[in-house]
């Protein structure tokens, strides 16, 4: 218990003979209380060391102040008597009575106080109601027990060096430096630590409840914001607040209106088609009726378009009707008038066909149109064949900028053959070529070069 064992002859007190006439050493006997005070025993060699300086390494006294950290209670004093070192606590003088019994009683009271405090804490814990499964969990038991555990002995104290802290409870005097009994101070310290643990657990529970309330309030706030924005929990979006508001006029982005092309613009555009195309060979009449506008000799015709062509059949039908009834055409001065029908018996059939099909129908009348990929009037049949390649692409003699005049010339030239007119060549250099000249092939015949011309009566 912090005191060195005294064995051997030198451990016998000097007054042993007076205590026992037989000369036997003083044998410890059972005692019901404290031992009698003994007077100070002078050292055998007459040397008196510093009585208040503990023995430490380096030979310097170690100073400690009362009221320090855990385990820094009253420190023992040391003295050397007869070559042996004896220890006693601060506040006692050399030669004080043996305090083994006092220490044992103090330790017993300390243990009893700690056990009472622990039983009180266990009783309060047992009286607590069972935890609600839905309630917020409190602090774990080991966290509360940590406040009740005895503090460790600080490193470097006399108790730690002497091993008293590991062997048993620390040696403390009967009275604390401040005059308060040790057992009362220990009991109060144990209860304080218990109350501190309970208070810490209560604070932790309150903090957990507050945090849970803030999380719930934050979640409710986000849900309210989402509902106000029109977004449901399933991710579906409600009607926008701006749906019912009128959009400012300057903010309206309108797509530019696509103006339909006029007849002249459509007739001036080329259309893609292969020069060696051979379509289905089957024809389909363009529906509808276009009455003859004049009072001259009436010719009734039908328009057939070969199936499989990617050309505008309605545009072709409109071009034929306008071109034939133009005053610069065969209807000049009301001599003739042309009417388009889609059923009945026509005078002839103007047919728009692929180059391959055109060649087959022209060959029925002994004409070869495959050399220059041209059109023809198949006189042996009722069809006036218009080569779809020439209709879509034009010719080099007119060029890409004169597609409209070239298409008018193509209609007037082939229908002229059906009306009984043959080919005619240009006779005046630089003049307009006759409409019945083969202008698709050349504008220079016998060294006489003429200008392209689509009309029968161009000066009208």
CSV table of C-alpha atoms in Angstrom, one decimal:
chain,number,residue,atom,x,y,z
A,1,UNK,CA,0.0,0.0,0.0
A,2,UNK,CA,2.8,2.5,-0.9
A,3,UNK,CA,5.1,1.5,2.1
A,4,UNK,CA,8.2,-0.6,1.8
A,5,UNK,CA,8.2,-3.9,3.7
A,6,UNK,CA,10.5,-3.9,6.8
A,7,UNK,CA,12.2,-7.2,7.5
A,8,UNK,CA,15.3,-8.1,9.3
A,9,UNK,CA,16.8,-7.1,12.7
A,10,UNK,CA,17.1,-3.5,11.7
A,11,UNK,CA,13.3,-3.3,11.3
A,12,UNK,CA,12.7,-3.8,15.1
A,13,UNK,CA,11.7,-0.6,16.8
A,14,UNK,CA,14.2,0.6,19.4
A,15,UNK,CA,11.7,0.5,22.2
A,16,UNK,CA,11.0,-3.2,21.6
A,17,UNK,CA,12.7,-4.3,24.8
A,18,UNK,CA,10.6,-2.0,26.8
A,19,UNK,CA,7.5,-3.3,25.2
A,20,UNK,CA,8.4,-6.9,25.8
A,21,UNK,CA,10.5,-7.9,28.7
A,22,UNK,CA,11.3,-11.2,27.0
A,23,UNK,CA,13.0,-9.4,24.3
A,24,UNK,CA,10.7,-10.5,21.5
A,25,UNK,CA,10.0,-8.1,18.7
A,26,UNK,CA,6.8,-6.1,18.7
A,27,UNK,CA,4.3,-8.5,17.0
A,28,UNK,CA,1.3,-6.8,15.3
A,29,UNK,CA,-1.9,-7.7,17.2
A,30,UNK,CA,-5.5,-7.2,16.3
A,31,UNK,CA,-6.8,-3.8,17.1
A,32,UNK,CA,-10.3,-2.4,17.1
A,33,UNK,CA,-9.2,1.2,16.3
A,34,UNK,CA,-6.3,3.4,15.8
A,35,UNK,CA,-2.9,2.8,17.2
A,36,UNK,CA,-1.3,4.9,19.9
A,37,UNK,CA,0.7,7.9,18.7
A,38,UNK,CA,4.3,7.2,18.8
A,39,UNK,CA,6.8,9.9,19.3
A,40,UNK,CA,9.3,10.7,16.6
A,41,UNK,CA,12.1,8.2,16.2
A,42,UNK,CA,15.5,9.9,15.7
A,43,UNK,CA,17.7,8.5,13.0
A,44,UNK,CA,20.4,6.1,14.1
A,45,UNK,CA,23.2,7.9,12.4
A,46,UNK,CA,22.1,11.4,13.4
A,47,UNK,CA,21.5,12.4,9.7
A,48,UNK,CA,18.2,14.2,9.1
A,49,UNK,CA,17.2,14.5,5.3
A,50,UNK,CA,14.7,17.0,3.9
A,51,UNK,CA,11.4,15.7,5.2
A,52,UNK,CA,9.2,17.4,2.7
A,53,UNK,CA,11.0,16.4,-0.5
A,54,UNK,CA,10.0,13.2,-2.2
A,55,UNK,CA,12.6,11.1,-3.8
A,56,UNK,CA,12.6,11.5,-7.5
A,57,UNK,CA,15.0,10.9,-10.3
A,58,UNK,CA,17.7,13.4,-10.7
A,59,UNK,CA,17.8,14.3,-7.0
A,60,UNK,CA,15.5,17.3,-7.3
A,61,UNK,CA,12.3,17.6,-5.3
A,62,UNK,CA,9.1,17.3,-7.3
A,63,UNK,CA,6.6,20.0,-6.5
A,64,UNK,CA,2.8,19.6,-6.9
A,65,UNK,CA,0.0,21.9,-6.1
A,66,UNK,CA,-3.2,20.8,-4.6
A,67,UNK,CA,-6.3,20.9,-6.8
A,68,UNK,CA,-4.6,19.6,-10.0
A,69,UNK,CA,-5.9,17.0,-12.4
A,70,UNK,CA,-7.4,13.6,-11.8
A,71,UNK,CA,-5.2,11.5,-9.4
A,72,UNK,CA,-3.1,14.4,-8.1
A,73,UNK,CA,-4.5,14.3,-4.5
A,74,UNK,CA,-2.3,14.6,-1.4
A,75,UNK,CA,1.2,13.4,-2.1
A,76,UNK,CA,3.2,11.2,0.4
A,77,UNK,CA,6.3,12.5,2.1
A,78,UNK,CA,9.4,10.4,2.5
A,79,UNK,CA,12.0,10.1,5.2
A,80,UNK,CA,14.9,7.9,5.9
A,81,UNK,CA,15.2,6.3,9.3
A,82,UNK,CA,18.0,3.8,10.1
A,83,UNK,CA,18.8,3.5,6.5
A,84,UNK,CA,15.2,2.8,5.5
A,85,UNK,CA,12.8,5.0,3.7
A,86,UNK,CA,9.4,5.6,5.1
A,87,UNK,CA,6.4,7.4,3.5
A,88,UNK,CA,3.5,9.3,4.9
A,89,UNK,CA,1.1,11.8,3.5
A,90,UNK,CA,1.3,15.6,3.6
A,91,UNK,CA,-0.2,17.0,6.7
A,92,UNK,CA,1.3,14.4,9.0
A,93,UNK,CA,4.5,14.7,11.0
A,94,UNK,CA,7.3,12.3,11.3
A,95,UNK,CA,6.7,9.7,13.9
A,96,UNK,CA,2.9,9.7,13.3
A,97,UNK,CA,1.1,6.5,14.3
A,98,UNK,CA,0.7,3.7,11.8
A,99,UNK,CA,-2.2,4.6,9.5
A,100,UNK,CA,-2.9,1.2,7.9
A,101,UNK,CA,-6.2,0.8,9.7
A,102,UNK,CA,-7.2,4.3,8.7
A,103,UNK,CA,-6.4,3.7,5.1
A,104,UNK,CA,-8.3,0.5,5.1
A,105,UNK,CA,-11.3,2.2,6.6
A,106,UNK,CA,-11.1,5.1,4.1
A,107,UNK,CA,-10.8,2.6,1.2
A,108,UNK,CA,-13.8,0.7,2.5
A,109,UNK,CA,-15.9,3.8,2.8
A,110,UNK,CA,-14.8,4.9,-0.7
A,111,UNK,CA,-15.8,1.6,-2.2
A,112,UNK,CA,-19.1,1.6,-0.3
A,113,UNK,CA,-19.9,5.1,-1.6
A,114,UNK,CA,-19.1,4.1,-5.2
A,115,UNK,CA,-21.3,1.0,-5.0
A,116,UNK,CA,-24.1,3.1,-3.5
A,117,UNK,CA,-23.9,5.6,-6.3
A,118,UNK,CA,-23.8,2.8,-8.9
A,119,UNK,CA,-26.8,1.1,-7.3
A,120,UNK,CA,-28.7,4.4,-7.4
A,121,UNK,CA,-27.8,4.9,-11.1
A,122,UNK,CA,-28.9,1.3,-11.9
A,123,UNK,CA,-32.2,1.8,-10.0
A,124,UNK,CA,-32.9,4.9,-12.0
A,125,UNK,CA,-32.1,3.1,-15.2
A,126,UNK,CA,-34.4,0.2,-14.3
A,127,UNK,CA,-37.2,2.6,-13.5
A,128,UNK,CA,-37.1,4.2,-16.9
A,129,UNK,CA,-39.9,3.0,-19.2
A,130,UNK,CA,-39.2,0.8,-22.2
A,131,UNK,CA,-37.9,2.6,-25.3
A,132,UNK,CA,-40.5,3.4,-27.8
A,133,UNK,CA,-39.6,1.8,-31.2
A,134,UNK,CA,-40.7,4.9,-33.0
A,135,UNK,CA,-39.0,7.3,-30.7
A,136,UNK,CA,-35.6,8.9,-31.3
A,137,UNK,CA,-32.9,6.6,-29.9
A,138,UNK,CA,-30.9,8.0,-26.9
A,139,UNK,CA,-27.2,7.7,-26.1
A,140,UNK,CA,-25.7,4.3,-25.9
A,141,UNK,CA,-25.1,2.8,-22.4
A,142,UNK,CA,-21.3,2.7,-22.8
A,143,UNK,CA,-21.3,6.5,-23.3
A,144,UNK,CA,-23.1,7.0,-20.0
A,145,UNK,CA,-20.9,4.4,-18.2
A,146,UNK,CA,-17.8,6.3,-19.4
A,147,UNK,CA,-18.7,9.2,-17.1
A,148,UNK,CA,-18.9,6.9,-14.0
A,149,UNK,CA,-15.6,5.2,-14.6
A,150,UNK,CA,-12.7,6.2,-12.3
A,151,UNK,CA,-10.2,8.5,-13.9
A,152,UNK,CA,-6.8,6.9,-14.8
A,153,UNK,CA,-3.8,7.8,-12.6
A,154,UNK,CA,-1.7,10.5,-14.4
A,155,UNK,CA,1.7,9.4,-15.6
A,156,UNK,CA,4.5,10.8,-13.6
A,157,UNK,CA,2.7,10.9,-10.2
A,158,UNK,CA,4.2,9.1,-7.1
A,159,UNK,CA,1.3,6.6,-7.3
A,160,UNK,CA,2.2,5.7,-10.9
A,161,UNK,CA,5.9,5.3,-10.1
A,162,UNK,CA,5.4,3.2,-7.0
A,163,UNK,CA,2.7,1.0,-8.6
A,164,UNK,CA,0.1,1.9,-6.1
A,165,UNK,CA,-2.4,2.8,-8.7
A,166,UNK,CA,-2.2,-0.6,-10.3
A,167,UNK,CA,-2.1,-2.6,-7.0
A,168,UNK,CA,-5.1,-1.0,-5.4
A,169,UNK,CA,-6.8,2.3,-4.4
A,170,UNK,CA,-4.6,5.3,-3.8
A,171,UNK,CA,-3.4,6.1,-0.3
A,172,UNK,CA,-5.1,9.2,0.9
A,173,UNK,CA,-5.1,10.8,4.4
A,174,UNK,CA,-8.1,10.6,6.7
A,175,UNK,CA,-8.8,14.3,6.1
A,176,UNK,CA,-8.5,16.1,2.7
A,177,UNK,CA,-6.4,19.2,2.5
A,178,UNK,CA,-9.5,21.3,2.4
A,179,UNK,CA,-10.8,19.7,5.6
A,180,UNK,CA,-13.5,17.6,4.0
A,181,UNK,CA,-13.6,13.9,4.8
A,182,UNK,CA,-12.3,11.7,2.1
A,183,UNK,CA,-15.3,9.4,2.1
A,184,UNK,CA,-17.7,12.2,1.7
A,185,UNK,CA,-15.7,13.7,-1.1
A,186,UNK,CA,-15.4,10.4,-2.9
A,187,UNK,CA,-19.2,9.7,-2.5
A,188,UNK,CA,-19.9,13.2,-3.8
A,189,UNK,CA,-17.5,12.7,-6.7
A,190,UNK,CA,-19.2,9.4,-7.7
A,191,UNK,CA,-22.6,10.9,-7.6
A,192,UNK,CA,-21.4,13.9,-9.5
A,193,UNK,CA,-20.0,11.8,-12.3
A,194,UNK,CA,-23.3,9.8,-12.4
A,195,UNK,CA,-25.4,13.0,-12.6
A,196,UNK,CA,-23.0,14.4,-15.2
A,197,UNK,CA,-23.5,11.2,-17.4
A,198,UNK,CA,-27.3,11.5,-17.0
A,199,UNK,CA,-27.2,15.2,-17.9
A,200,UNK,CA,-25.0,14.4,-21.0
A,201,UNK,CA,-27.4,11.7,-22.1
A,202,UNK,CA,-30.3,14.2,-21.7
A,203,UNK,CA,-28.5,16.9,-23.7
A,204,UNK,CA,-27.7,14.3,-26.4
A,205,UNK,CA,-31.3,13.2,-26.6
A,206,UNK,CA,-32.5,16.8,-26.8
A,207,UNK,CA,-30.0,17.6,-29.6
A,208,UNK,CA,-31.2,14.5,-31.5
A,209,UNK,CA,-34.8,15.6,-31.3
A,210,UNK,CA,-33.9,19.1,-32.4
A,211,UNK,CA,-31.9,17.8,-35.4
A,212,UNK,CA,-34.8,15.4,-36.3
A,213,UNK,CA,-37.2,18.3,-36.2
A,214,UNK,CA,-35.1,20.4,-38.4
A,215,UNK,CA,-34.7,17.6,-40.9
A,216,UNK,CA,-38.5,17.0,-41.0
A,217,UNK,CA,-39.1,20.7,-41.3
A,218,UNK,CA,-36.6,21.0,-44.1
A,219,UNK,CA,-38.2,18.0,-45.9
A,220,UNK,CA,-41.6,19.6,-45.5
A,221,UNK,CA,-40.3,22.9,-46.8
A,222,UNK,CA,-38.8,21.3,-49.9
A,223,UNK,CA,-42.1,19.4,-50.6
A,224,UNK,CA,-44.1,22.6,-50.3
A,225,UNK,CA,-41.7,24.4,-52.7
A,226,UNK,CA,-42.0,21.5,-55.1
A,227,UNK,CA,-45.8,21.5,-54.9
A,228,UNK,CA,-45.8,25.3,-55.4
A,229,UNK,CA,-43.6,24.8,-58.5
A,230,UNK,CA,-46.1,22.3,-59.9
A,231,UNK,CA,-43.9,19.2,-59.6
A,232,UNK,CA,-45.3,16.1,-57.9
A,233,UNK,CA,-43.3,13.5,-56.1
A,234,UNK,CA,-43.7,11.1,-59.0
A,235,UNK,CA,-41.8,13.5,-61.2
A,236,UNK,CA,-44.7,14.7,-63.3
A,237,UNK,CA,-44.9,18.4,-64.0
A,238,UNK,CA,-48.0,20.4,-63.6
A,239,UNK,CA,-49.2,23.3,-65.6
A,240,UNK,CA,-46.7,26.1,-65.8
A,241,UNK,CA,-47.7,29.4,-64.2
A,242,UNK,CA,-46.8,31.1,-67.5
A,243,UNK,CA,-49.3,29.1,-69.5
A,244,UNK,CA,-52.2,31.5,-68.7
A,245,UNK,CA,-50.1,34.6,-69.2
A,246,UNK,CA,-50.0,36.4,-72.5
A,247,UNK,CA,-46.6,36.3,-74.2
A,248,UNK,CA,-45.2,39.7,-75.0
A,249,UNK,CA,-45.6,40.5,-78.6
A,250,UNK,CA,-41.9,41.3,-79.1
A,251,UNK,CA,-41.0,37.9,-77.6
A,252,UNK,CA,-43.0,35.8,-80.0
A,253,UNK,CA,-40.8,33.8,-82.4
A,254,UNK,CA,-42.8,33.0,-85.5
A,255,UNK,CA,-41.5,30.7,-88.1
A,256,UNK,CA,-41.2,32.5,-91.5
A,257,UNK,CA,-44.1,31.8,-93.7
A,258,UNK,CA,-43.2,29.7,-96.7
A,259,UNK,CA,-44.7,31.3,-99.7
A,260,UNK,CA,-45.8,28.8,-102.3
A,261,UNK,CA,-43.9,28.9,-105.6
A,262,UNK,CA,-45.7,30.5,-108.5
A,263,UNK,CA,-46.3,28.7,-111.8
A,264,UNK,CA,-43.4,30.6,-113.4
A,265,UNK,CA,-41.0,29.7,-110.5
A,266,UNK,CA,-41.9,26.1,-110.7
A,267,UNK,CA,-41.5,26.0,-114.4
A,268,UNK,CA,-38.0,27.6,-114.1
A,269,UNK,CA,-36.6,24.9,-111.8
A,270,UNK,CA,-34.8,21.7,-112.8
A,271,UNK,CA,-35.9,18.4,-111.4
A,272,UNK,CA,-33.7,15.3,-110.8
A,273,UNK,CA,-34.1,12.3,-113.1
A,274,UNK,CA,-31.7,9.8,-114.7
A,275,UNK,CA,-31.1,10.0,-118.5
A,276,UNK,CA,-31.5,6.2,-118.9
A,277,UNK,CA,-34.5,5.8,-116.6
A,278,UNK,CA,-37.0,3.1,-117.5
A,279,UNK,CA,-40.1,3.3,-115.3
A,280,UNK,CA,-43.1,0.9,-115.0
A,281,UNK,CA,-44.5,1.5,-118.5
A,282,UNK,CA,-48.0,1.9,-117.1
A,283,UNK,CA,-49.8,5.2,-117.3
A,284,UNK,CA,-52.3,7.1,-115.2
A,285,UNK,CA,-54.6,9.9,-116.4
A,286,UNK,CA,-54.4,13.2,-114.6
A,287,UNK,CA,-57.9,13.8,-113.2
A,288,UNK,CA,-59.9,16.9,-113.7
A,289,UNK,CA,-61.3,19.0,-116.6
A,290,UNK,CA,-59.8,22.2,-118.1
A,291,UNK,CA,-62.3,23.7,-120.6
A,292,UNK,CA,-61.3,25.3,-123.9
A,293,UNK,CA,-61.0,29.1,-123.5
A,294,UNK,CA,-61.4,30.0,-127.2
A,295,UNK,CA,-64.1,29.6,-129.9
A,296,UNK,CA,-61.8,28.2,-132.7
A,297,UNK,CA,-61.5,24.6,-133.7
A,298,UNK,CA,-61.6,22.5,-130.6
A,299,UNK,CA,-59.2,19.8,-129.8
A,300,UNK,CA,-59.8,17.5,-126.9
A,301,UNK,CA,-56.8,15.8,-125.3
A,302,UNK,CA,-56.0,13.7,-122.2
A,303,UNK,CA,-52.8,13.8,-120.2
A,304,UNK,CA,-51.2,10.5,-119.0
A,305,UNK,CA,-48.2,10.3,-116.7
A,306,UNK,CA,-46.2,7.2,-116.3
A,307,UNK,CA,-46.3,5.6,-112.9
A,308,UNK,CA,-43.1,5.7,-111.0
A,309,UNK,CA,-41.9,9.1,-112.0
A,310,UNK,CA,-41.1,11.6,-109.3
A,311,UNK,CA,-42.4,14.6,-111.2
A,312,UNK,CA,-45.3,16.9,-110.6
A,313,UNK,CA,-48.2,15.6,-112.8
A,314,UNK,CA,-50.4,18.6,-111.9
A,315,UNK,CA,-47.7,21.1,-113.0
A,316,UNK,CA,-47.3,19.3,-116.3
A,317,UNK,CA,-51.0,19.3,-117.0
A,318,UNK,CA,-51.2,23.0,-116.1
A,319,UNK,CA,-48.3,23.8,-118.4
A,320,UNK,CA,-49.9,22.0,-121.4
A,321,UNK,CA,-53.2,23.8,-121.0
A,322,UNK,CA,-51.7,27.3,-120.7
A,323,UNK,CA,-49.1,26.8,-123.5
A,324,UNK,CA,-51.5,25.5,-126.1
A,325,UNK,CA,-54.2,28.1,-125.5
A,326,UNK,CA,-51.6,31.0,-125.5
A,327,UNK,CA,-52.2,33.5,-128.3
A,328,UNK,CA,-48.6,33.0,-129.4
A,329,UNK,CA,-49.2,29.3,-129.8
A,330,UNK,CA,-51.5,27.4,-132.1
A,331,UNK,CA,-54.5,29.2,-130.8
A,332,UNK,CA,-53.3,32.4,-132.3
A,333,UNK,CA,-56.2,34.7,-133.3
A,334,UNK,CA,-58.7,32.1,-132.1
A,335,UNK,CA,-57.9,29.7,-134.8
A,336,UNK,CA,-57.9,26.8,-132.4
A,337,UNK,CA,-58.7,26.0,-128.8
A,338,UNK,CA,-57.7,23.1,-126.6
A,339,UNK,CA,-59.7,21.3,-123.8
A,340,UNK,CA,-58.3,18.8,-121.4
A,341,UNK,CA,-60.4,15.9,-120.3
A,342,UNK,CA,-59.7,12.8,-118.1
A,343,UNK,CA,-62.3,10.4,-119.5
A,344,UNK,CA,-64.1,9.8,-122.8
A,345,UNK,CA,-62.5,9.8,-126.3
A,346,UNK,CA,-59.8,12.4,-126.7
A,347,UNK,CA,-58.3,13.5,-130.1
A,348,UNK,CA,-54.8,12.6,-128.8
A,349,UNK,CA,-53.1,11.8,-125.5
A,350,UNK,CA,-50.1,13.9,-124.4
A,351,UNK,CA,-48.0,11.4,-122.4
A,352,UNK,CA,-45.1,12.2,-120.0
A,353,UNK,CA,-42.9,9.1,-119.8
A,354,UNK,CA,-39.4,8.0,-118.8
A,355,UNK,CA,-36.7,7.9,-121.5
A,356,UNK,CA,-36.9,4.1,-121.8
A,357,UNK,CA,-40.7,4.1,-122.2
A,358,UNK,CA,-40.6,7.0,-124.6
A,359,UNK,CA,-38.2,5.1,-126.8
A,360,UNK,CA,-40.5,2.1,-126.9
A,361,UNK,CA,-43.6,4.1,-128.0
A,362,UNK,CA,-41.6,6.2,-130.5
A,363,UNK,CA,-40.2,3.0,-132.1
A,364,UNK,CA,-43.8,1.9,-132.8
A,365,UNK,CA,-43.9,4.7,-135.4
A,366,UNK,CA,-40.4,4.0,-136.7
A,367,UNK,CA,-38.7,6.8,-134.8
A,368,UNK,CA,-35.4,6.4,-132.8
A,369,UNK,CA,-35.3,8.8,-129.8
A,370,UNK,CA,-32.5,7.0,-127.9
A,371,UNK,CA,-29.7,8.7,-129.8
A,372,UNK,CA,-30.2,12.2,-128.4
A,373,UNK,CA,-32.8,11.3,-125.8
A,374,UNK,CA,-35.5,13.3,-127.5
A,375,UNK,CA,-39.3,13.3,-127.7
A,376,UNK,CA,-41.6,12.4,-130.5
A,377,UNK,CA,-45.2,12.2,-131.9
A,378,UNK,CA,-45.9,8.5,-132.3
A,379,UNK,CA,-48.2,9.0,-135.3
A,380,UNK,CA,-49.1,5.3,-135.4
A,381,UNK,CA,-50.6,5.6,-132.0
A,382,UNK,CA,-52.7,8.2,-130.2
A,383,UNK,CA,-49.8,9.3,-128.0
A,384,UNK,CA,-47.6,12.4,-128.2
A,385,UNK,CA,-44.6,11.3,-126.2
A,386,UNK,CA,-42.8,13.9,-124.0
A,387,UNK,CA,-39.4,12.6,-122.8
A,388,UNK,CA,-39.4,13.1,-119.0
A,389,UNK,CA,-35.7,13.6,-118.9
A,390,UNK,CA,-35.9,16.6,-121.3
A,391,UNK,CA,-38.9,18.0,-119.4
A,392,UNK,CA,-37.0,17.8,-116.1
A,393,UNK,CA,-33.4,18.8,-117.2
A,394,UNK,CA,-33.8,20.9,-120.4
A,395,UNK,CA,-31.2,21.0,-123.1
A,396,UNK,CA,-27.8,22.6,-123.7
A,397,UNK,CA,-29.2,24.8,-126.5
A,398,UNK,CA,-31.5,26.7,-124.1
A,399,UNK,CA,-29.3,26.3,-121.0
A,400,UNK,CA,-30.4,26.1,-117.3
A,401,UNK,CA,-31.7,29.7,-117.2
A,402,UNK,CA,-34.3,29.1,-120.0
A,403,UNK,CA,-36.0,26.1,-118.6
A,404,UNK,CA,-39.5,27.7,-118.9
A,405,UNK,CA,-39.2,28.7,-122.6
A,406,UNK,CA,-37.7,25.3,-123.4
A,407,UNK,CA,-40.6,23.4,-121.9
A,408,UNK,CA,-43.1,25.6,-123.8
A,409,UNK,CA,-41.2,24.9,-127.0
A,410,UNK,CA,-41.2,21.1,-126.3
A,411,UNK,CA,-45.1,21.1,-126.0
A,412,UNK,CA,-45.7,23.3,-129.0
A,413,UNK,CA,-43.2,21.4,-131.2
A,414,UNK,CA,-44.6,17.8,-130.5
A,415,UNK,CA,-48.3,18.9,-130.6
A,416,UNK,CA,-47.5,20.7,-133.9
A,417,UNK,CA,-46.5,17.3,-135.4
A,418,UNK,CA,-49.9,16.0,-134.2
A,419,UNK,CA,-51.6,18.9,-136.0
A,420,UNK,CA,-49.7,18.0,-139.2
A,421,UNK,CA,-46.6,20.3,-139.2
A,422,UNK,CA,-43.1,19.0,-140.1
A,423,UNK,CA,-39.6,20.2,-139.3
A,424,UNK,CA,-38.5,23.6,-140.4
A,425,UNK,CA,-34.9,25.0,-140.2
A,426,UNK,CA,-33.7,28.6,-139.5
A,427,UNK,CA,-32.8,30.6,-142.7
A,428,UNK,CA,-31.7,33.9,-141.2
A,429,UNK,CA,-28.6,34.0,-139.0
A,430,UNK,CA,-29.3,35.5,-135.6
A,431,UNK,CA,-33.1,35.3,-136.0
A,432,UNK,CA,-35.4,33.3,-133.8
A,433,UNK,CA,-35.5,29.7,-134.7
A,434,UNK,CA,-38.9,28.3,-136.0
A,435,UNK,CA,-40.8,26.4,-133.3
A,436,UNK,CA,-40.8,23.3,-135.6
A,437,UNK,CA,-37.0,23.3,-135.8
A,438,UNK,CA,-35.2,20.5,-133.8
A,439,UNK,CA,-34.0,23.1,-131.2
A,440,UNK,CA,-33.2,20.3,-128.7
A,441,UNK,CA,-30.5,19.0,-131.0
A,442,UNK,CA,-29.0,22.2,-132.4
A,443,UNK,CA,-29.6,25.9,-133.2
A,444,UNK,CA,-26.9,25.9,-135.9
A,445,UNK,CA,-28.1,24.3,-139.1
A,446,UNK,CA,-26.1,24.5,-142.3
A,447,UNK,CA,-23.9,27.3,-140.8
A,448,UNK,CA,-26.9,29.4,-139.9
A,449,UNK,CA,-27.1,30.0,-136.2
A,450,UNK,CA,-30.4,31.2,-134.7
A,451,UNK,CA,-31.8,32.1,-131.3
A,452,UNK,CA,-34.0,29.8,-129.2
A,453,UNK,CA,-37.7,30.3,-129.6
A,454,UNK,CA,-40.7,28.5,-127.9
A,455,UNK,CA,-43.6,30.1,-129.8
A,456,UNK,CA,-45.4,29.6,-133.1
A,457,UNK,CA,-46.1,33.4,-133.3
A,458,UNK,CA,-43.4,34.9,-131.1
A,459,UNK,CA,-44.2,38.5,-132.2
A,460,UNK,CA,-47.8,38.5,-131.1
